[in-house]
Short mmCIF file of C-alpha atoms and ligand atoms in Angstrom, two decimals:
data_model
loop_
_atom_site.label_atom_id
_atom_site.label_comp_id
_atom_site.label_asym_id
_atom_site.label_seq_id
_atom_site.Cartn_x
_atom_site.Cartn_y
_atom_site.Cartn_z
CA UNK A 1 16.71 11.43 -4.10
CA UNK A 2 18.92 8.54 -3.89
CA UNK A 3 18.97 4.85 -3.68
CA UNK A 4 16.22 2.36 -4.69
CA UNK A 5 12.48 2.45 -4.16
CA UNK A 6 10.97 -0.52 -2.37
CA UNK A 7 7.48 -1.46 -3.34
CA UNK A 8 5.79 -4.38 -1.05
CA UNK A 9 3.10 -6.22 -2.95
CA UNK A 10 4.19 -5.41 -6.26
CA UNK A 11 3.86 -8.66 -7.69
CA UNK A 12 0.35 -8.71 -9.39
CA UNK A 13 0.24 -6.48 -12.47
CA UNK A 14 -3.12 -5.86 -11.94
CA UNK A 15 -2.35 -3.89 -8.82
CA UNK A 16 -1.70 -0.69 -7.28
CA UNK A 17 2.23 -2.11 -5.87
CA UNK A 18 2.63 -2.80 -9.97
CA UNK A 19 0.94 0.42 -10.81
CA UNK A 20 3.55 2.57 -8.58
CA UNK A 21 6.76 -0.06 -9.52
CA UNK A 22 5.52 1.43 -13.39
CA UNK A 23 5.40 5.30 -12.14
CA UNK A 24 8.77 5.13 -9.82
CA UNK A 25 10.64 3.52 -12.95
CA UNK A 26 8.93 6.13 -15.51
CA UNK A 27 10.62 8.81 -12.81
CA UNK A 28 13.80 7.46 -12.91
CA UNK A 29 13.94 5.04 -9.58
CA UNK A 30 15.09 2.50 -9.56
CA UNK A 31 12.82 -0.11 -8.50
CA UNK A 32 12.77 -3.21 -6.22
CA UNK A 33 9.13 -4.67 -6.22
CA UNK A 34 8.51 -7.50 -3.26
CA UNK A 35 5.67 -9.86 -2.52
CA UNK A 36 4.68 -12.98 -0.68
CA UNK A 37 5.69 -14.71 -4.47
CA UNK A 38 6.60 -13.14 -7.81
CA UNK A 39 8.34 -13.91 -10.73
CA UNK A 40 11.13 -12.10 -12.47
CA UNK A 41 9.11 -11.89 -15.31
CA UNK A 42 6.79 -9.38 -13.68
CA UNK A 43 9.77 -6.87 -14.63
CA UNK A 44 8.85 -7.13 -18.50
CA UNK A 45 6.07 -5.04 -17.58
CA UNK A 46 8.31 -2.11 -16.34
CA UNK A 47 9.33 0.66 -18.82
CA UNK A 48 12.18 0.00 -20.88
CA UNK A 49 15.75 -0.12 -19.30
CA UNK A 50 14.51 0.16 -15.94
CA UNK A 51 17.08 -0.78 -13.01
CA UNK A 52 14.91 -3.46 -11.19
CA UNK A 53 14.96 -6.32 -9.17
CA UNK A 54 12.35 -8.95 -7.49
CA UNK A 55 12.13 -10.17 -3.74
CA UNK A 56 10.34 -12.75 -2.24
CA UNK A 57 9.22 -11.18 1.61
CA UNK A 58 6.42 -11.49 3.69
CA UNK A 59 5.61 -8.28 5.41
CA UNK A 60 4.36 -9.94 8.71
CA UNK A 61 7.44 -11.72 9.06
CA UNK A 62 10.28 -9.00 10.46
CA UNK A 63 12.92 -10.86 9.60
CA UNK A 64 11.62 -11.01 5.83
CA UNK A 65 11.34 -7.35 5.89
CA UNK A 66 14.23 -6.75 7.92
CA UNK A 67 16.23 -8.70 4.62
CA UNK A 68 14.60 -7.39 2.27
CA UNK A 69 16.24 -3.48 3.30
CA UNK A 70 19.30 -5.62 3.46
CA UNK A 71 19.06 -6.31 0.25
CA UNK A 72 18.16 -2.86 -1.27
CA UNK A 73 21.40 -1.12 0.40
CA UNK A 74 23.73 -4.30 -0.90
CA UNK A 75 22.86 -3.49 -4.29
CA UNK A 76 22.15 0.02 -4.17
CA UNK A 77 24.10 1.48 -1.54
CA UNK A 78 20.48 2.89 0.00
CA UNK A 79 17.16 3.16 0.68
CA UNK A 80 15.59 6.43 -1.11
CA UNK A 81 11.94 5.57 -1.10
CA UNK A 82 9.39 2.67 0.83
CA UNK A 83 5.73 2.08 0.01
CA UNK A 84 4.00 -0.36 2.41
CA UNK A 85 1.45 -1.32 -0.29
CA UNK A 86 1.34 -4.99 0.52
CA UNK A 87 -2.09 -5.37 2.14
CA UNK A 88 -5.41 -7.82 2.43
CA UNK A 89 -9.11 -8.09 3.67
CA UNK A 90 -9.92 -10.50 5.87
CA UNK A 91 -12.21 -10.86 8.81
CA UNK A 92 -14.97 -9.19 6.39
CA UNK A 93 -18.51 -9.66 7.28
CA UNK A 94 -21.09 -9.31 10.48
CA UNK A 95 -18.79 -8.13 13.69
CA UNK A 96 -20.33 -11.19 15.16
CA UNK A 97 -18.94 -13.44 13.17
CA UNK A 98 -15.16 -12.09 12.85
CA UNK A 99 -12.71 -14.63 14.00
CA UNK A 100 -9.94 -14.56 16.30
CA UNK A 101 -7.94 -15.92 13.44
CA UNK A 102 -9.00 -13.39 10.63
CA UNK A 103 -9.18 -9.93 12.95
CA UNK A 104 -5.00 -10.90 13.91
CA UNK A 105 -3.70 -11.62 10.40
CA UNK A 106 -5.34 -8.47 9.21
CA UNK A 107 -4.28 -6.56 11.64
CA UNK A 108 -0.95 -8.54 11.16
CA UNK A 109 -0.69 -8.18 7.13
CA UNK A 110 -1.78 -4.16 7.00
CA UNK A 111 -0.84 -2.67 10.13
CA UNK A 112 2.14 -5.04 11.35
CA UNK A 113 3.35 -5.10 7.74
CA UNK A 114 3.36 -1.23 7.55
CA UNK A 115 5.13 -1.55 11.31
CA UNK A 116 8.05 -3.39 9.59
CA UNK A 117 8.02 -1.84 6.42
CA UNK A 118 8.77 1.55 8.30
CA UNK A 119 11.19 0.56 10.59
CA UNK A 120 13.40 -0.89 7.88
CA UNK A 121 13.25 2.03 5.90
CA UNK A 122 13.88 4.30 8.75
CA UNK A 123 16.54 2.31 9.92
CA UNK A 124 18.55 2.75 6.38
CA UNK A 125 17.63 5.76 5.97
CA UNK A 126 18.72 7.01 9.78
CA UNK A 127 22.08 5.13 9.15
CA UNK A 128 24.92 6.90 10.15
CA UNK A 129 26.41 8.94 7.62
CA UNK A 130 23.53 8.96 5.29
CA UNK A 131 22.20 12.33 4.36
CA UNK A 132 19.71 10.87 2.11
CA UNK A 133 16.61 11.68 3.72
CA UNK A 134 14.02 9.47 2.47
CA UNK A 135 10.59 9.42 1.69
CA UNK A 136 7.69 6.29 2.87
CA UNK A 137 4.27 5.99 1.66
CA UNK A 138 1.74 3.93 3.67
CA UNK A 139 -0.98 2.77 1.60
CA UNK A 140 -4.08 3.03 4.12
CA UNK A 141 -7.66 3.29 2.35
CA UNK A 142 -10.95 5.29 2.49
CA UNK A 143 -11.98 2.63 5.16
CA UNK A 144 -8.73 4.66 7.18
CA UNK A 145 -10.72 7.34 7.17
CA UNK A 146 -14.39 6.14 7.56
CA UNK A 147 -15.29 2.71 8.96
CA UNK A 148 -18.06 0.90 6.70
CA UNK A 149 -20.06 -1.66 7.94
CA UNK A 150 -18.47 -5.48 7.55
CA UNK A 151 -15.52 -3.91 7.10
CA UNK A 152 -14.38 -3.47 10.87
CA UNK A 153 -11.14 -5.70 11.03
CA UNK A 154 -9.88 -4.23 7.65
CA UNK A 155 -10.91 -0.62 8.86
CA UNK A 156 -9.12 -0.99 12.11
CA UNK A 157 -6.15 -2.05 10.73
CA UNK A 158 -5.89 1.03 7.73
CA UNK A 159 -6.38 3.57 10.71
CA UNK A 160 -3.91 2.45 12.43
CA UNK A 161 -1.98 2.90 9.36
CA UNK A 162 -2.45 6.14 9.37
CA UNK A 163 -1.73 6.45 13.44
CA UNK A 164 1.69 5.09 12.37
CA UNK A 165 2.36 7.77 9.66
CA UNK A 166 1.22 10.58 11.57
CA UNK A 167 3.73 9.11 14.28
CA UNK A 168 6.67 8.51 12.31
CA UNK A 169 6.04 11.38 10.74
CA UNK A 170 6.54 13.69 13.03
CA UNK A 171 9.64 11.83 14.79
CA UNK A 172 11.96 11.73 11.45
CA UNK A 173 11.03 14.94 9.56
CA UNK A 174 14.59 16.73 10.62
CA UNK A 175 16.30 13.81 9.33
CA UNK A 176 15.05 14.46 6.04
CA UNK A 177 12.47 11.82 5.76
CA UNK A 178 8.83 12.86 5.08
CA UNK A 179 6.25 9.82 5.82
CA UNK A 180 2.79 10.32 4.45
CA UNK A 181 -0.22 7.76 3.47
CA UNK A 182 -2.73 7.85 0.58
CA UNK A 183 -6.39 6.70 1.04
CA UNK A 184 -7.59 4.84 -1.87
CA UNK A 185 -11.26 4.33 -2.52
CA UNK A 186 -12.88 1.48 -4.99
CA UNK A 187 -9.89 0.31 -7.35
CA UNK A 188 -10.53 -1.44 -9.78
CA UNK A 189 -7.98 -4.50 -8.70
CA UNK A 190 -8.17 -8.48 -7.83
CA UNK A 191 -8.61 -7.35 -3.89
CA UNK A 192 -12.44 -6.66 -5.25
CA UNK A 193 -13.16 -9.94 -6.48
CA UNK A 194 -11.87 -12.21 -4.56
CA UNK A 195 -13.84 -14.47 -2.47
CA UNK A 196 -14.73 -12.56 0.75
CA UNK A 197 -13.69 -9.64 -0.53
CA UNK A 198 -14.89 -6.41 -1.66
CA UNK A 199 -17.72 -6.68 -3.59
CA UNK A 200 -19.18 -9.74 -1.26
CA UNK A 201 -18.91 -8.25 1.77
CA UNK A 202 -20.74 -4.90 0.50
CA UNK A 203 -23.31 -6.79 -1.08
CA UNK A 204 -24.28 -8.73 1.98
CA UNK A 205 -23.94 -5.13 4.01
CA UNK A 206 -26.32 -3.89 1.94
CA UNK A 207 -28.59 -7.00 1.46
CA UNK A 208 -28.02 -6.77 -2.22
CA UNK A 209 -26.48 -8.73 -5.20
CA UNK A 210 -22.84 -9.16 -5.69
CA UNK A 211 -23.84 -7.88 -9.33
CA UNK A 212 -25.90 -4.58 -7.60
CA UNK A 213 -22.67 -4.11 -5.44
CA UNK A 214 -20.66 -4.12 -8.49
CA UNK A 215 -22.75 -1.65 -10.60
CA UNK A 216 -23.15 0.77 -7.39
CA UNK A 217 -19.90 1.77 -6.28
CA UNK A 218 -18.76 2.96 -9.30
CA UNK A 219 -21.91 5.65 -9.24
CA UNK A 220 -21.42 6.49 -5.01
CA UNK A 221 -18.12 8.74 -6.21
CA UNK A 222 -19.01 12.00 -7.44
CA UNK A 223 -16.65 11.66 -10.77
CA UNK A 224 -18.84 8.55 -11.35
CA UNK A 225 -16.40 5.62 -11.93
CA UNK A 226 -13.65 3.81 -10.32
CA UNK A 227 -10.10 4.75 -9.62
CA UNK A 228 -8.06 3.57 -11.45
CA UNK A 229 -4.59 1.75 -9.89
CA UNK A 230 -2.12 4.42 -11.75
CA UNK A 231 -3.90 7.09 -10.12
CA UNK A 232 -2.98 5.84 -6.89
CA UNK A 233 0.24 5.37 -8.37
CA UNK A 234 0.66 8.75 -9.78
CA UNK A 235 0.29 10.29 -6.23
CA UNK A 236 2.33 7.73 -4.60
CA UNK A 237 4.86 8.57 -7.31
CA UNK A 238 4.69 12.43 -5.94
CA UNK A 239 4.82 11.83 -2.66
CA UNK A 240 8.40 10.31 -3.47
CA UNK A 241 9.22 13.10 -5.70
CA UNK A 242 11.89 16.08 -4.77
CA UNK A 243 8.66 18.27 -5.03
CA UNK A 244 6.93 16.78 -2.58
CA UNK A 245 9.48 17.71 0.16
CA UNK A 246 7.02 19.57 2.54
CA UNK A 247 4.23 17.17 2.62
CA UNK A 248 4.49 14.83 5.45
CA UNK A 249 2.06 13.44 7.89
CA UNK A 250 -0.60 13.28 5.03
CA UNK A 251 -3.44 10.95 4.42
CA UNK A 252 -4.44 11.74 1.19
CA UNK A 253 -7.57 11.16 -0.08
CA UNK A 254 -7.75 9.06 -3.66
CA UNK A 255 -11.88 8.23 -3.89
CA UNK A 256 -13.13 10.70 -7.02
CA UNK A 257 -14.43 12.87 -4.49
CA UNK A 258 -16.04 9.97 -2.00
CA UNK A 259 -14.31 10.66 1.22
CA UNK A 260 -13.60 14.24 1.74
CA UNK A 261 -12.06 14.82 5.35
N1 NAD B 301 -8.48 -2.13 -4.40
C1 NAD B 301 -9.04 -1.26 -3.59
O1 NAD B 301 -10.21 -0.89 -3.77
C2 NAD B 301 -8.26 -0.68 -2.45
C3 NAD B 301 -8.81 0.40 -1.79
C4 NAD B 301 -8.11 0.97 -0.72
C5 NAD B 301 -6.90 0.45 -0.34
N2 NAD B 301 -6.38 -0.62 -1.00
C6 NAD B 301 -5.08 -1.11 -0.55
O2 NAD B 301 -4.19 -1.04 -1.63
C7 NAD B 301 -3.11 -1.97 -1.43
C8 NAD B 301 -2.90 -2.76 -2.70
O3 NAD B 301 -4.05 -3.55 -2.94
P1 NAD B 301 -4.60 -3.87 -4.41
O4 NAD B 301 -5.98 -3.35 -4.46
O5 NAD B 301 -3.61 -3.46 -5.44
O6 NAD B 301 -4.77 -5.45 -4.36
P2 NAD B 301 -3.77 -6.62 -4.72
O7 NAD B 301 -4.38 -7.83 -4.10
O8 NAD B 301 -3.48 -6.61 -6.16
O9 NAD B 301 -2.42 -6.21 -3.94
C9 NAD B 301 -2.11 -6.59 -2.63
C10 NAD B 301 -0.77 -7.28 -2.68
O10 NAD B 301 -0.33 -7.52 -1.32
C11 NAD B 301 0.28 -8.78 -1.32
N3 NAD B 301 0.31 -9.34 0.02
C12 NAD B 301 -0.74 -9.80 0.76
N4 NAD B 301 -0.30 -10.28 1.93
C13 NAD B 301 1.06 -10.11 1.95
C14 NAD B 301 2.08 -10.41 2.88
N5 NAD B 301 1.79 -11.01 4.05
N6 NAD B 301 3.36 -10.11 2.56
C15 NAD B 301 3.65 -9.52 1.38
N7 NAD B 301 2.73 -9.22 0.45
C16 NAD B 301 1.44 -9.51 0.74
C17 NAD B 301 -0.53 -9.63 -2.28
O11 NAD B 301 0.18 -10.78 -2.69
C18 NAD B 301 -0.83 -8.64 -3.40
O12 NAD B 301 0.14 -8.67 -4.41
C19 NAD B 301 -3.53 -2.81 -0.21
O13 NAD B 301 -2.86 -2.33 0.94
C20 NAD B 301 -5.02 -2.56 -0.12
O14 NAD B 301 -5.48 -2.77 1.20
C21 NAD B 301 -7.02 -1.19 -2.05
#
């Protein structure tokens, strides 16, 4: 494949975006990692000699997105891969008490930004003249596939991620472009700690301790632990891969064995 790989919300090295800028490098991409801020120095982390760049975007914004593909083909000459893994929860808690505010920025940050991400890279990749093909992951999440409780906004928003891919999917496959999403479960990654986030909102589901939350999840998969962000990484990495030419339309499934349909 040819061109550059575009990560969105690659800028904390804790995360999965890092995790699958590290894998795409170790492959060979090159790699140009985007988030609402990062620092060049987020590159250091990135195997040796990799061809990289940074990029400031915010995947609501269209125009952001819209310049960030601009980008990519100036210093590349194309688009080979796009993961939409920039993504947030908000509006977490008692349907009740969602806001107006909170349900339309999630909706906004993980549906809208996976709206723009897509269209960018389809547009490049759809340019005429290019015979590149192309391949986009959409990084929806176990809550794609199964709505928790307190977790409607966030849920909505990842199935409709995986509306889109199952859309664009099946629209762009004779151009050479397969589109597929991956389905995270727990990972262990700053979106769990954060105030509101994961581990607060399942306690108060559950009417237990942020510290019960914390030691339960972990146990709920059958392999027992966590995933971990470079095995999201490693699939995402696949799904970009020559191999992976006939898999498209995919949600795949990344939860040690938690969500199985
Ligand atoms: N951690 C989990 O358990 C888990 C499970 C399933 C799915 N996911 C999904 O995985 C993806 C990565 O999350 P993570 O767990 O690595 O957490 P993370 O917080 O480390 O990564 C999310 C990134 O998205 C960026 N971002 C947020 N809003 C943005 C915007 N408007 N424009 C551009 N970037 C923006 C953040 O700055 C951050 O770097 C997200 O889409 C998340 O919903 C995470």
């Amino acid at each position: 494949m040819n061109g550059v790989a575009v990560i969105t919300g690659a800028g904390r090295p804790t995360g999965i975006g890092f995790a699958t800028a590290k894998a795409l490098a170790a492959d060979g991409w090159p790699v140009l990692l985007s988030d609402l801020e990062l620092e060049d120095a987020v590159l250091e982390g990135l195997p040796t000699g990799a061809d990289s760049a940074t990029f400031v975007a915010d995947v609501t914004d269209s125009a952001q997105v819209e310049a960030l593909a601009d980008f990519a083909v100036e210093r590349w000459g194309g688009i080979g891969a796009w993961v939409n893994n920039a993504g947030a929860l908000l509006g977490a808690g008692p349907i009740a008490d969602v806001g107006d505010e909170d349900w339309q920025r999630c909706q906004a940050i993980n549906a809208g930004g996976c709206f723009h991400g897509c269209r960018a890279a389809v547009r490049r990749m759809q340019a005429e003249g290019s015979q590149r093909g192309g391949r986009i992951v959409n990084v929806s999440s176990q809550a794609g596939k199964t709505g928790p409780p307190h977790f409607a906004a966030y849920a909505a928003a990842k199935f409709a991620v995986i509306g889109l891919t199952q859309s664009v999917a099946a629209e762009v496959g004779r151009s050479g472009i397969t589109v597929n999403a991956v389905c995270p479960g727990t990972v262990d990654t700053p979106l769990l700690d954060e105030p509101g986030g994961v581990w607060e909102t399942m306690a108060a589901a559950r009417g237990i301790s942020v510290e019960r939350a914390r030691e339960r999840a972990p146990r709920a998969a059958p392999i027992g632990r966590m995933v971990e962000p470079r095995e999201v990484a490693s699939m995402i990495a696949y799904l970009c891969s020559d191999a992976a030419a006939a898999i498209s339309g995919a949600a795949i499934n990344i939860t040690g064995g938690d969500e199985v349909h």
